[in-house]
PDB file of C-alpha atoms and ligand atoms in Angstrom:
ATOM      1  CA  MET A   1      75.622 -95.064   6.744  1.00  0.00           C
ATOM      2  CA  ILE A   2      73.932 -94.309   3.440  1.00  0.00           C
ATOM      3  CA  ARG A   3      71.508 -91.388   3.248  1.00  0.00           C
ATOM      4  CA  VAL A   4      68.998 -91.143   0.410  1.00  0.00           C
ATOM      5  CA  GLU A   5      67.149 -87.870  -0.122  1.00  0.00           C
ATOM      6  CA  LEU A   6      64.497 -87.559  -2.798  1.00  0.00           C
ATOM      7  CA  GLU A   7      63.747 -84.229  -4.393  1.00  0.00           C
ATOM      8  CA  GLU A   8      61.091 -84.630  -7.050  1.00  0.00           C
ATOM      9  CA  ALA A   9      62.531 -87.251  -9.433  1.00  0.00           C
ATOM     10  CA  VAL A  10      66.168 -86.893  -8.317  1.00  0.00           C
ATOM     11  CA  ALA A  11      67.683 -89.128  -5.632  1.00  0.00           C
ATOM     12  CA  LEU A  12      70.757 -87.874  -3.780  1.00  0.00           C
ATOM     13  CA  VAL A  13      72.710 -90.784  -2.285  1.00  0.00           C
ATOM     14  CA  THR A  14      75.290 -89.737   0.332  1.00  0.00           C
ATOM     15  CA  ILE A  15      77.935 -92.090   1.674  1.00  0.00           C
ATOM     16  CA  ASP A  16      78.456 -90.952   5.253  1.00  0.00           C
ATOM     17  CA  ARG A  17      81.316 -92.448   7.228  1.00  0.00           C
ATOM     18  CA  GLN A  18      83.259 -89.290   7.819  1.00  0.00           C
ATOM     19  CA  GLU A  19      85.428 -90.660  10.644  1.00  0.00           C
ATOM     20  CA  ALA A  20      87.149 -92.804   7.976  1.00  0.00           C
ATOM     21  CA  MET A  21      86.986 -90.398   5.014  1.00  0.00           C
ATOM     22  CA  ASN A  22      83.859 -92.270   3.855  1.00  0.00           C
ATOM     23  CA  ALA A  23      85.935 -95.412   3.240  1.00  0.00           C
ATOM     24  CA  LEU A  24      83.650 -98.366   2.573  1.00  0.00           C
ATOM     25  CA  ASP A  25      83.436-101.112   5.165  1.00  0.00           C
ATOM     26  CA  VAL A  26      81.163-104.143   4.770  1.00  0.00           C
ATOM     27  CA  GLY A  27      78.149-102.527   6.418  1.00  0.00           C
ATOM     28  CA  THR A  28      78.360 -99.328   4.386  1.00  0.00           C
ATOM     29  CA  LEU A  29      78.956-101.082   1.082  1.00  0.00           C
ATOM     30  CA  THR A  30      76.163-103.617   1.711  1.00  0.00           C
ATOM     31  CA  ASP A  31      73.828-100.767   2.561  1.00  0.00           C
ATOM     32  CA  LEU A  32      74.917 -98.863  -0.563  1.00  0.00           C
ATOM     33  CA  ARG A  33      74.264-101.870  -2.784  1.00  0.00           C
ATOM     34  CA  GLY A  34      70.804-102.311  -1.231  1.00  0.00           C
ATOM     35  CA  ARG A  35      69.838 -98.662  -1.675  1.00  0.00           C
ATOM     36  CA  LEU A  36      71.093 -98.600  -5.269  1.00  0.00           C
ATOM     37  CA  SER A  37      69.080-101.717  -6.009  1.00  0.00           C
ATOM     38  CA  GLU A  38      65.925-100.035  -4.655  1.00  0.00           C
ATOM     39  CA  LEU A  39      66.571 -96.852  -6.630  1.00  0.00           C
ATOM     40  CA  ALA A  40      67.182 -98.856  -9.810  1.00  0.00           C
ATOM     41  CA  ALA A  41      63.710-100.391  -9.499  1.00  0.00           C
ATOM     42  CA  ASP A  42      61.885 -97.229  -8.386  1.00  0.00           C
ATOM     43  CA  GLU A  43      60.256 -95.718 -11.469  1.00  0.00           C
ATOM     44  CA  SER A  44      59.546 -92.450  -9.702  1.00  0.00           C
ATOM     45  CA  VAL A  45      63.310 -91.847  -9.504  1.00  0.00           C
ATOM     46  CA  ARG A  46      64.685 -90.605 -12.821  1.00  0.00           C
ATOM     47  CA  VAL A  47      68.252 -89.620 -11.921  1.00  0.00           C
ATOM     48  CA  VAL A  48      70.621 -90.715  -9.139  1.00  0.00           C
ATOM     49  CA  ILE A  49      73.421 -88.523  -7.741  1.00  0.00           C
ATOM     50  CA  LEU A  50      76.151 -90.180  -5.647  1.00  0.00           C
ATOM     51  CA  THR A  51      78.322 -88.135  -3.287  1.00  0.00           C
ATOM     52  CA  GLY A  52      80.277 -88.301  -0.033  1.00  0.00           C
ATOM     53  CA  ALA A  53      79.414 -86.572   3.241  1.00  0.00           C
ATOM     54  CA  GLY A  54      81.510 -83.643   4.441  1.00  0.00           C
ATOM     55  CA  GLU A  55      84.049 -81.577   2.582  1.00  0.00           C
ATOM     56  CA  LYS A  56      87.063 -83.881   2.599  1.00  0.00           C
ATOM     57  CA  ALA A  57      86.134 -87.054   0.816  1.00  0.00           C
ATOM     58  CA  PHE A  58      83.872 -88.590  -1.771  1.00  0.00           C
ATOM     59  CA  VAL A  59      85.110 -92.057  -0.782  1.00  0.00           C
ATOM     60  CA  ALA A  60      88.759 -92.656   0.246  1.00  0.00           C
ATOM     61  CA  GLY A  61      88.517 -96.263  -0.927  1.00  0.00           C
ATOM     62  CA  ALA A  62      87.697 -99.653   0.408  1.00  0.00           C
ATOM     63  CA  ASP A  63      88.382 -99.906   4.140  1.00  0.00           C
ATOM     64  CA  ILE A  64      92.062-100.802   4.361  1.00  0.00           C
ATOM     65  CA  LYS A  65      91.830-101.929   7.983  1.00  0.00           C
ATOM     66  CA  TYR A  66      89.113-104.442   7.016  1.00  0.00           C
ATOM     67  CA  MET A  67      91.061-105.647   3.969  1.00  0.00           C
ATOM     68  CA  SER A  68      94.242-106.201   5.967  1.00  0.00           C
ATOM     69  CA  ASN A  69      92.682-109.343   7.485  1.00  0.00           C
ATOM     70  CA  LEU A  70      91.041-110.924   4.432  1.00  0.00           C
ATOM     71  CA  ASP A  71      91.834-114.408   3.152  1.00  0.00           C
ATOM     72  CA  VAL A  72      91.404-115.345  -0.518  1.00  0.00           C
ATOM     73  CA  GLU A  73      87.743-116.373  -0.289  1.00  0.00           C
ATOM     74  CA  ALA A  74      86.765-113.327   1.745  1.00  0.00           C
ATOM     75  CA  ALA A  75      88.663-111.070  -0.687  1.00  0.00           C
ATOM     76  CA  LYS A  76      86.742-112.567  -3.610  1.00  0.00           C
ATOM     77  CA  ALA A  77      83.423-111.956  -1.842  1.00  0.00           C
ATOM     78  CA  TRP A  78      84.511-108.388  -1.064  1.00  0.00           C
ATOM     79  CA  GLY A  79      85.396-107.872  -4.707  1.00  0.00           C
ATOM     80  CA  ALA A  80      82.000-109.242  -5.766  1.00  0.00           C
ATOM     81  CA  LEU A  81      80.128-106.910  -3.423  1.00  0.00           C
ATOM     82  CA  GLY A  82      81.897-103.866  -4.869  1.00  0.00           C
ATOM     83  CA  HIS A  83      81.296-105.113  -8.400  1.00  0.00           C
ATOM     84  CA  GLU A  84      77.577-105.427  -7.672  1.00  0.00           C
ATOM     85  CA  ALA A  85      77.380-101.812  -6.473  1.00  0.00           C
ATOM     86  CA  GLY A  86      79.319-100.675  -9.550  1.00  0.00           C
ATOM     87  CA  ARG A  87      77.143-102.660 -11.938  1.00  0.00           C
ATOM     88  CA  LEU A  88      74.015-101.138 -10.423  1.00  0.00           C
ATOM     89  CA  LEU A  89      75.354 -97.634 -11.072  1.00  0.00           C
ATOM     90  CA  GLU A  90      76.455 -98.618 -14.554  1.00  0.00           C
ATOM     91  CA  THR A  91      73.343-100.489 -15.663  1.00  0.00           C
ATOM     92  CA  MET A  92      70.370 -99.052 -13.762  1.00  0.00           C
ATOM     93  CA  PRO A  93      67.899 -97.765 -16.357  1.00  0.00           C
ATOM     94  CA  LYS A  94      68.447 -94.090 -15.506  1.00  0.00           C
ATOM     95  CA  PRO A  95      71.426 -91.712 -15.470  1.00  0.00           C
ATOM     96  CA  THR A  96      73.828 -91.787 -12.525  1.00  0.00           C
ATOM     97  CA  ILE A  97      76.027 -88.812 -11.622  1.00  0.00           C
ATOM     98  CA  ALA A  98      79.038 -88.816  -9.283  1.00  0.00           C
ATOM     99  CA  ALA A  99      79.534 -85.529  -7.423  1.00  0.00           C
ATOM    100  CA  ILE A 100      83.162 -85.885  -6.308  1.00  0.00           C
ATOM    101  CA  ASN A 101      83.598 -83.574  -3.341  1.00  0.00           C
ATOM    102  CA  GLY A 102      87.114 -84.570  -2.207  1.00  0.00           C
ATOM    103  CA  PHE A 103      89.235 -87.728  -2.169  1.00  0.00           C
ATOM    104  CA  ALA A 104      88.009 -90.397  -4.603  1.00  0.00           C
ATOM    105  CA  LEU A 105      90.667 -93.024  -4.195  1.00  0.00           C
ATOM    106  CA  GLY A 106      90.748 -96.745  -4.952  1.00  0.00           C
ATOM    107  CA  GLY A 107      87.229 -98.095  -4.562  1.00  0.00           C
ATOM    108  CA  GLY A 108      85.949 -94.503  -4.413  1.00  0.00           C
ATOM    109  CA  CYS A 109      87.354 -93.683  -7.819  1.00  0.00           C
ATOM    110  CA  GLU A 110      85.939 -96.993  -9.063  1.00  0.00           C
ATOM    111  CA  LEU A 111      82.418 -96.140  -7.892  1.00  0.00           C
ATOM    112  CA  ALA A 112      82.691 -92.771  -9.640  1.00  0.00           C
ATOM    113  CA  LEU A 113      83.918 -94.530 -12.799  1.00  0.00           C
ATOM    114  CA  ALA A 114      80.815 -96.719 -12.769  1.00  0.00           C
ATOM    115  CA  CYS A 115      78.573 -93.628 -12.930  1.00  0.00           C
ATOM    116  CA  ASP A 116      77.454 -92.192 -16.265  1.00  0.00           C
ATOM    117  CA  ILE A 117      78.735 -88.671 -15.530  1.00  0.00           C
ATOM    118  CA  ARG A 118      81.399 -87.377 -13.121  1.00  0.00           C
ATOM    119  CA  TYR A 119      81.683 -83.842 -11.745  1.00  0.00           C
ATOM    120  CA  ALA A 120      84.482 -82.776  -9.409  1.00  0.00           C
ATOM    121  CA  ALA A 121      84.932 -80.003  -6.868  1.00  0.00           C
ATOM    122  CA  SER A 122      88.168 -78.068  -7.434  1.00  0.00           C
ATOM    123  CA  THR A 123      89.549 -79.736  -4.280  1.00  0.00           C
ATOM    124  CA  ALA A 124      88.906 -83.280  -5.576  1.00  0.00           C
ATOM    125  CA  LYS A 125      91.736 -85.787  -5.800  1.00  0.00           C
ATOM    126  CA  LEU A 126      91.291 -88.990  -7.751  1.00  0.00           C
ATOM    127  CA  GLY A 127      93.351 -92.091  -8.300  1.00  0.00           C
ATOM    128  CA  GLN A 128      93.895 -95.804  -7.964  1.00  0.00           C
ATOM    129  CA  PRO A 129      96.642 -96.117  -5.323  1.00  0.00           C
ATOM    130  CA  GLU A 130      96.073 -99.855  -4.703  1.00  0.00           C
ATOM    131  CA  VAL A 131      99.511-100.691  -6.101  1.00  0.00           C
ATOM    132  CA  ASN A 132     101.026 -98.960  -3.073  1.00  0.00           C
ATOM    133  CA  LEU A 133      99.227-101.495  -0.867  1.00  0.00           C
ATOM    134  CA  GLY A 134     100.502-104.429  -2.923  1.00  0.00           C
ATOM    135  CA  ILE A 135      97.059-105.116  -4.395  1.00  0.00           C
ATOM    136  CA  ILE A 136      95.172-104.173  -7.566  1.00  0.00           C
ATOM    137  CA  PRO A 137      91.983-102.195  -8.186  1.00  0.00           C
ATOM    138  CA  GLY A 138      89.257-104.746  -7.477  1.00  0.00           C
ATOM    139  CA  TRP A 139      85.971-102.977  -8.144  1.00  0.00           C
ATOM    140  CA  GLY A 140      86.303-102.320 -11.861  1.00  0.00           C
ATOM    141  CA  GLY A 141      89.273 -99.942 -11.990  1.00  0.00           C
ATOM    142  CA  THR A 142      91.387-102.078 -14.316  1.00  0.00           C
ATOM    143  CA  GLN A 143      88.545-101.969 -16.869  1.00  0.00           C
ATOM    144  CA  ARG A 144      86.529 -98.787 -16.468  1.00  0.00           C
ATOM    145  CA  LEU A 145      89.428 -96.328 -16.134  1.00  0.00           C
ATOM    146  CA  ALA A 146      90.599 -97.409 -19.602  1.00  0.00           C
ATOM    147  CA  ARG A 147      87.076 -97.057 -20.981  1.00  0.00           C
ATOM    148  CA  VAL A 148      86.809 -93.518 -19.621  1.00  0.00           C
ATOM    149  CA  CYS A 149      90.357 -92.128 -20.121  1.00  0.00           C
ATOM    150  CA  GLY A 150      91.909 -94.487 -22.675  1.00  0.00           C
ATOM    151  CA  LEU A 151      94.292 -97.369 -22.056  1.00  0.00           C
ATOM    152  CA  GLY A 152      97.511 -95.303 -22.049  1.00  0.00           C
ATOM    153  CA  ILE A 153      96.400 -92.992 -19.246  1.00  0.00           C
ATOM    154  CA  ALA A 154      94.772 -95.859 -17.348  1.00  0.00           C
ATOM    155  CA  ARG A 155      97.905 -97.969 -17.382  1.00  0.00           C
ATOM    156  CA  GLU A 156     100.009 -95.111 -16.049  1.00  0.00           C
ATOM    157  CA  LEU A 157      97.557 -94.314 -13.263  1.00  0.00           C
ATOM    158  CA  ILE A 158      96.976 -97.872 -12.079  1.00  0.00           C
ATOM    159  CA  PHE A 159     100.661 -98.882 -12.402  1.00  0.00           C
ATOM    160  CA  THR A 160     102.020 -95.844 -10.527  1.00  0.00           C
ATOM    161  CA  GLY A 161      99.112 -95.186  -8.166  1.00  0.00           C
ATOM    162  CA  ARG A 162      99.531 -91.474  -8.940  1.00  0.00           C
ATOM    163  CA  ILE A 163      96.767 -89.211  -7.608  1.00  0.00           C
ATOM    164  CA  VAL A 164      95.473 -86.468  -9.907  1.00  0.00           C
ATOM    165  CA  GLY A 165      93.864 -83.164  -8.983  1.00  0.00           C
ATOM    166  CA  ALA A 166      90.632 -81.848 -10.437  1.00  0.00           C
ATOM    167  CA  ASP A 167      92.225 -79.898 -13.307  1.00  0.00           C
ATOM    168  CA  GLU A 168      94.244 -82.864 -14.531  1.00  0.00           C
ATOM    169  CA  ALA A 169      91.209 -85.123 -14.092  1.00  0.00           C
ATOM    170  CA  LEU A 170      89.304 -82.793 -16.397  1.00  0.00           C
ATOM    171  CA  ARG A 171      92.120 -82.676 -18.938  1.00  0.00           C
ATOM    172  CA  ILE A 172      92.372 -86.479 -19.171  1.00  0.00           C
ATOM    173  CA  GLY A 173      88.601 -86.926 -19.366  1.00  0.00           C
ATOM    174  CA  LEU A 174      88.302 -88.563 -15.963  1.00  0.00           C
ATOM    175  CA  VAL A 175      85.675 -85.990 -14.978  1.00  0.00           C
ATOM    176  CA  ASN A 176      83.214 -84.115 -17.172  1.00  0.00           C
ATOM    177  CA  ALA A 177      83.520 -80.754 -15.409  1.00  0.00           C
ATOM    178  CA  VAL A 178      85.036 -79.046 -12.362  1.00  0.00           C
ATOM    179  CA  HIS A 179      82.620 -76.889 -10.406  1.00  0.00           C
ATOM    180  CA  ASP A 180      82.195 -75.471  -6.899  1.00  0.00           C
ATOM    181  CA  PRO A 181      79.967 -76.375  -5.174  1.00  0.00           C
ATOM    182  CA  VAL A 182      79.985 -79.644  -7.046  1.00  0.00           C
ATOM    183  CA  LEU A 183      76.503 -80.646  -5.898  1.00  0.00           C
ATOM    184  CA  ASP A 184      75.014 -77.594  -7.633  1.00  0.00           C
ATOM    185  CA  LYS A 185      76.406 -78.776 -10.945  1.00  0.00           C
ATOM    186  CA  ALA A 186      75.170 -82.332 -10.315  1.00  0.00           C
ATOM    187  CA  HIS A 187      71.683 -81.070  -9.447  1.00  0.00           C
ATOM    188  CA  GLU A 188      71.595 -78.788 -12.484  1.00  0.00           C
ATOM    189  CA  THR A 189      72.307 -81.699 -14.831  1.00  0.00           C
ATOM    190  CA  ALA A 190      70.009 -84.039 -12.912  1.00  0.00           C
ATOM    191  CA  THR A 191      67.113 -81.593 -13.234  1.00  0.00           C
ATOM    192  CA  LEU A 192      67.779 -81.239 -16.949  1.00  0.00           C
ATOM    193  CA  LEU A 193      67.831 -85.023 -17.405  1.00  0.00           C
ATOM    194  CA  ALA A 194      64.747 -85.594 -15.238  1.00  0.00           C
ATOM    195  CA  ALA A 195      62.693 -83.590 -17.750  1.00  0.00           C
ATOM    196  CA  LYS A 196      63.755 -85.728 -20.692  1.00  0.00           C
ATOM    197  CA  SER A 197      62.151 -88.893 -21.998  1.00  0.00           C
ATOM    198  CA  THR A 198      62.977 -91.710 -19.583  1.00  0.00           C
ATOM    199  CA  VAL A 199      62.543 -94.323 -22.301  1.00  0.00           C
ATOM    200  CA  ALA A 200      65.005 -92.496 -24.584  1.00  0.00           C
ATOM    201  CA  LEU A 201      67.532 -92.109 -21.745  1.00  0.00           C
ATOM    202  CA  ARG A 202      67.201 -95.747 -20.695  1.00  0.00           C
ATOM    203  CA  THR A 203      67.692 -96.925 -24.254  1.00  0.00           C
ATOM    204  CA  MET A 204      70.709 -94.669 -24.880  1.00  0.00           C
ATOM    205  CA  LYS A 205      72.328 -95.865 -21.668  1.00  0.00           C
ATOM    206  CA  GLU A 206      71.909 -99.499 -22.691  1.00  0.00           C
ATOM    207  CA  LEU A 207      73.407 -98.820 -26.116  1.00  0.00           C
ATOM    208  CA  ALA A 208      76.237 -96.618 -24.787  1.00  0.00           C
ATOM    209  CA  ASN A 209      77.197 -99.403 -22.372  1.00  0.00           C
ATOM    210  CA  ARG A 210      77.872-101.584 -25.420  1.00  0.00           C
ATOM    211  CA  ALA A 211      79.975 -98.945 -27.189  1.00  0.00           C
ATOM    212  CA  LEU A 212      83.408-100.161 -26.113  1.00  0.00           C
ATOM    213  CA  GLY A 213      82.716-103.882 -26.101  1.00  0.00           C
ATOM    214  CA  GLY A 214      81.224-106.615 -28.202  1.00  0.00           C
ATOM    215  CA  ASP A 215      80.938-106.575 -31.952  1.00  0.00           C
ATOM    216  CA  HIS A 216      80.757-103.087 -33.517  1.00  0.00           C
ATOM    217  CA  GLU A 217      78.576-104.248 -36.398  1.00  0.00           C
ATOM    218  CA  GLU A 218      76.132-105.937 -34.023  1.00  0.00           C
ATOM    219  CA  ASN A 219      76.046-102.888 -31.765  1.00  0.00           C
ATOM    220  CA  LEU A 220      75.191-100.645 -34.708  1.00  0.00           C
ATOM    221  CA  ALA A 221      72.479-103.098 -35.738  1.00  0.00           C
ATOM    222  CA  ALA A 222      71.078-102.987 -32.192  1.00  0.00           C
ATOM    223  CA  GLU A 223      71.027 -99.191 -32.372  1.00  0.00           C
ATOM    224  CA  GLY A 224      69.173 -99.288 -35.672  1.00  0.00           C
ATOM    225  CA  LYS A 225      66.594-101.767 -34.406  1.00  0.00           C
ATOM    226  CA  THR A 226      66.005 -99.879 -31.160  1.00  0.00           C
ATOM    227  CA  PHE A 227      65.821 -96.545 -32.989  1.00  0.00           C
ATOM    228  CA  GLY A 228      63.011 -97.932 -35.119  1.00  0.00           C
ATOM    229  CA  GLU A 229      61.172 -99.480 -32.179  1.00  0.00           C
ATOM    230  CA  LEU A 230      61.193 -96.176 -30.278  1.00  0.00           C
ATOM    231  CA  PHE A 231      58.845 -94.763 -32.908  1.00  0.00           C
ATOM    232  CA  SER A 232      56.057 -96.776 -31.243  1.00  0.00           C
ATOM    233  CA  THR A 233      56.443 -94.729 -28.026  1.00  0.00           C
ATOM    234  CA  LYS A 234      54.335 -91.770 -26.977  1.00  0.00           C
ATOM    235  CA  ASP A 235      57.527 -89.890 -26.104  1.00  0.00           C
ATOM    236  CA  ALA A 236      58.892 -90.073 -29.641  1.00  0.00           C
ATOM    237  CA  LYS A 237      55.568 -88.896 -31.083  1.00  0.00           C
ATOM    238  CA  GLU A 238      55.367 -86.108 -28.493  1.00  0.00           C
ATOM    239  CA  GLY A 239      58.966 -84.927 -28.948  1.00  0.00           C
ATOM    240  CA  LEU A 240      58.729 -84.789 -32.723  1.00  0.00           C
ATOM    241  CA  ALA A 241      55.271 -83.177 -32.680  1.00  0.00           C
ATOM    242  CA  ALA A 242      56.351 -80.565 -30.121  1.00  0.00           C
ATOM    243  CA  PHE A 243      59.187 -79.443 -32.383  1.00  0.00           C
ATOM    244  CA  VAL A 244      56.883 -79.137 -35.377  1.00  0.00           C
ATOM    245  CA  GLU A 245      54.280 -77.268 -33.298  1.00  0.00           C
ATOM    246  CA  LYS A 246      56.971 -74.975 -31.784  1.00  0.00           C
ATOM    247  CA  ARG A 247      56.217 -75.880 -28.140  1.00  0.00           C
ATOM    248  CA  GLU A 248      57.977 -77.615 -25.244  1.00  0.00           C
ATOM    249  CA  PRO A 249      57.491 -81.412 -25.169  1.00  0.00           C
ATOM    250  CA  LYS A 250      55.828 -83.175 -22.224  1.00  0.00           C
ATOM    251  CA  PHE A 251      57.281 -86.651 -21.890  1.00  0.00           C
ATOM    252  CA  VAL A 252      55.450 -89.521 -20.164  1.00  0.00           C
ATOM    253  CA  GLY A 253      58.187 -92.147 -20.151  1.00  0.00           C
ATOM    254  CA  HIS A 254      56.749 -94.701 -22.574  1.00  0.00           C
TER     255      HIS A 254
HETATM  256  N1  DAK B 301      90.371 -97.269   4.784  1.00  0.00           N
HETATM  257  C1  DAK B 301      90.245 -97.154   6.130  1.00  0.00           C
HETATM  258  N2  DAK B 301      90.410 -95.998   6.803  1.00  0.00           N
HETATM  259  C2  DAK B 301      90.721 -94.920   6.089  1.00  0.00           C
HETATM  260  C3  DAK B 301      90.867 -94.948   4.681  1.00  0.00           C
HETATM  261  C4  DAK B 301      90.671 -96.202   4.021  1.00  0.00           C
HETATM  262  N3  DAK B 301      90.742 -96.333   2.698  1.00  0.00           N
HETATM  263  N4  DAK B 301      91.187 -93.709   4.255  1.00  0.00           N
HETATM  264  C5  DAK B 301      91.224 -92.931   5.357  1.00  0.00           C
HETATM  265  N5  DAK B 301      90.946 -93.651   6.466  1.00  0.00           N
HETATM  266  C6  DAK B 301      90.876 -93.203   7.843  1.00  0.00           C
HETATM  267  C7  DAK B 301      92.282 -93.010   8.420  1.00  0.00           C
HETATM  268  O1  DAK B 301      92.823 -94.242   8.846  1.00  0.00           O
HETATM  269  C8  DAK B 301      91.990 -92.084   9.574  1.00  0.00           C
HETATM  270  O2  DAK B 301      91.439 -92.833  10.625  1.00  0.00           O
HETATM  271  P1  DAK B 301      92.063 -92.757  12.146  1.00  0.00           P
HETATM  272  O3  DAK B 301      93.492 -93.113  11.992  1.00  0.00           O
HETATM  273  O4  DAK B 301      91.833 -91.327  12.542  1.00  0.00           O
HETATM  274  O5  DAK B 301      91.248 -93.743  12.923  1.00  0.00           O
HETATM  275  C9  DAK B 301      90.867 -91.200   9.049  1.00  0.00           C
HETATM  276  O6  DAK B 301      90.313 -91.913   7.941  1.00  0.00           O
HETATM  277  C10 DAK B 301      91.371 -89.865   8.518  1.00  0.00           C
HETATM  278  O7  DAK B 301      92.397 -90.122   7.577  1.00  0.00           O
HETATM  279  P2  DAK B 301      93.831 -89.415   7.651  1.00  0.00           P
HETATM  280  O8  DAK B 301      94.182 -89.042   9.046  1.00  0.00           O
HETATM  281  O9  DAK B 301      94.789 -90.276   6.911  1.00  0.00           O
HETATM  282  O10 DAK B 301      93.542 -88.067   6.850  1.00  0.00           O
HETATM  283  P3  DAK B 301      94.529 -87.240   5.901  1.00  0.00           P
HETATM  284  O11 DAK B 301      93.796 -86.001   5.536  1.00  0.00           O
HETATM  285  O12 DAK B 301      95.890 -87.113   6.550  1.00  0.00           O
HETATM  286  O13 DAK B 301      94.741 -88.145   4.609  1.00  0.00           O
HETATM  287  C11 DAK B 301      93.992 -89.587   2.778  1.00  0.00           C
HETATM  288  C12 DAK B 301      93.636 -88.440   3.774  1.00  0.00           C
HETATM  289  C13 DAK B 301      92.722 -89.952   2.018  1.00  0.00           C
HETATM  290  C14 DAK B 301      95.050 -89.063   1.777  1.00  0.00           C
HETATM  291  C15 DAK B 301      94.584 -90.776   3.565  1.00  0.00           C
HETATM  292  O14 DAK B 301      93.694 -91.122   4.603  1.00  0.00           O
HETATM  293  C16 DAK B 301      94.791 -91.971   2.696  1.00  0.00           C
HETATM  294  O15 DAK B 301      95.801 -92.079   1.992  1.00  0.00           O
HETATM  295  N6  DAK B 301      93.857 -92.940   2.786  1.00  0.00           N
HETATM  296  C17 DAK B 301      93.970 -94.179   2.047  1.00  0.00           C
HETATM  297  C18 DAK B 301      93.647 -93.962   0.603  1.00  0.00           C
HETATM  298  C19 DAK B 301      93.767 -95.229  -0.211  1.00  0.00           C
HETATM  299  O16 DAK B 301      94.863 -95.818  -0.298  1.00  0.00           O
HETATM  300  N7  DAK B 301      92.667 -95.650  -0.805  1.00  0.00           N
HETATM  301  C20 DAK B 301      92.627 -96.838  -1.573  1.00  0.00           C
HETATM  302  C21 DAK B 301      92.252 -97.952  -0.687  1.00  0.00           C
HETATM  303  S1  DAK B 301      92.454 -99.490  -1.526  1.00  0.00           S
HETATM  304  C22 DAK B 301      89.609-105.751  -4.142  1.00  0.00           C
HETATM  305  C23 DAK B 301      88.489-105.093  -3.674  1.00  0.00           C
HETATM  306  C24 DAK B 301      88.542-103.723  -3.463  1.00  0.00           C
HETATM  307  C25 DAK B 301      89.725-103.036  -3.657  1.00  0.00           C
HETATM  308  C26 DAK B 301      90.824-103.705  -4.115  1.00  0.00           C
HETATM  309  C27 DAK B 301      90.788-105.057  -4.373  1.00  0.00           C
HETATM  310  N8  DAK B 301      89.584-107.170  -4.327  1.00  0.00           N
HETATM  311  C28 DAK B 301      88.723-107.948  -3.568  1.00  0.00           C
HETATM  312  C29 DAK B 301      90.528-107.750  -5.229  1.00  0.00           C
HETATM  313  C30 DAK B 301      89.781-101.653  -3.333  1.00  0.00           C
HETATM  314  C31 DAK B 301      90.929-101.140  -2.806  1.00  0.00           C
HETATM  315  C32 DAK B 301      90.988 -99.793  -2.263  1.00  0.00           C
HETATM  316  O17 DAK B 301      90.089 -98.986  -2.319  1.00  0.00           O
END
């Protein structure tokens, strides 16, 4: 089951399947994709936090019992469903924050990797142990772990399946901070971001998503063009004027 709680402009999405360490079966993942799609389109929601229910797990992966019976076609569809959820987190026009409250393994680590920011509780354990099941990370782990931690670290972690604790995750850049309770840290950042210009955040996210791919020259050109275009927005005028007038800006999102 997926719970969505709205508090002002922040949506807290909780994956709740505690009897299986919040592992994702078809129903839960389909539900998650649907809720993320709604939140992506909902302009009243400015920031999305993703977490797991209970104290033990964020998400302990894709459901291994379900996967043990898949044929090739079903496995491809299962991979596509996870990719869709990851792409929503990665591309929705607002920041996404993973609050990693315990095990984030396999598909769980991959969902966290698709978020813009990751915070971990000190008890968190992260990794891509798929190799121990004779399979590979199938929801973005072979790509996004390298983008977040660098290719050398990513290769070691996906080849060995080694699980890292919160402190090592912080050291290798897999998480942005370690904090207990982790949801407090996620809410603190979400509140900060919710007060910023939504059009500036959306535009930065789009550009940052291009940072490690495509043509560098073209990406810089896109930044330059978009930077100029933003000067037509009320938020840019307001932000610049507020600084000059020594007051707090009030952003309207366009
Ligand atoms: N799937 C299904 N059930 C799981 C599960 C999982 N990933 N993780 C935990 N559970 C279930 C356990 O089976 C147990 O259920 P019962 O036996 O009580 O019915 C219950 O949760 C409690 O777990 P434990 O008794 O094992 O609890 P412990 O505290 O002893 O251990 C643990 C916690 C998280 C260390 C352990 O449960 C564990 O190692 N779980 C598996 C972690 C894992 O290997 N995760 C990666 C899964 S692979 C692809 C698409 C997707 C993927 C790959 C390819 N393509 C289509 C190409 C994704 C792959 C994965 O995510």
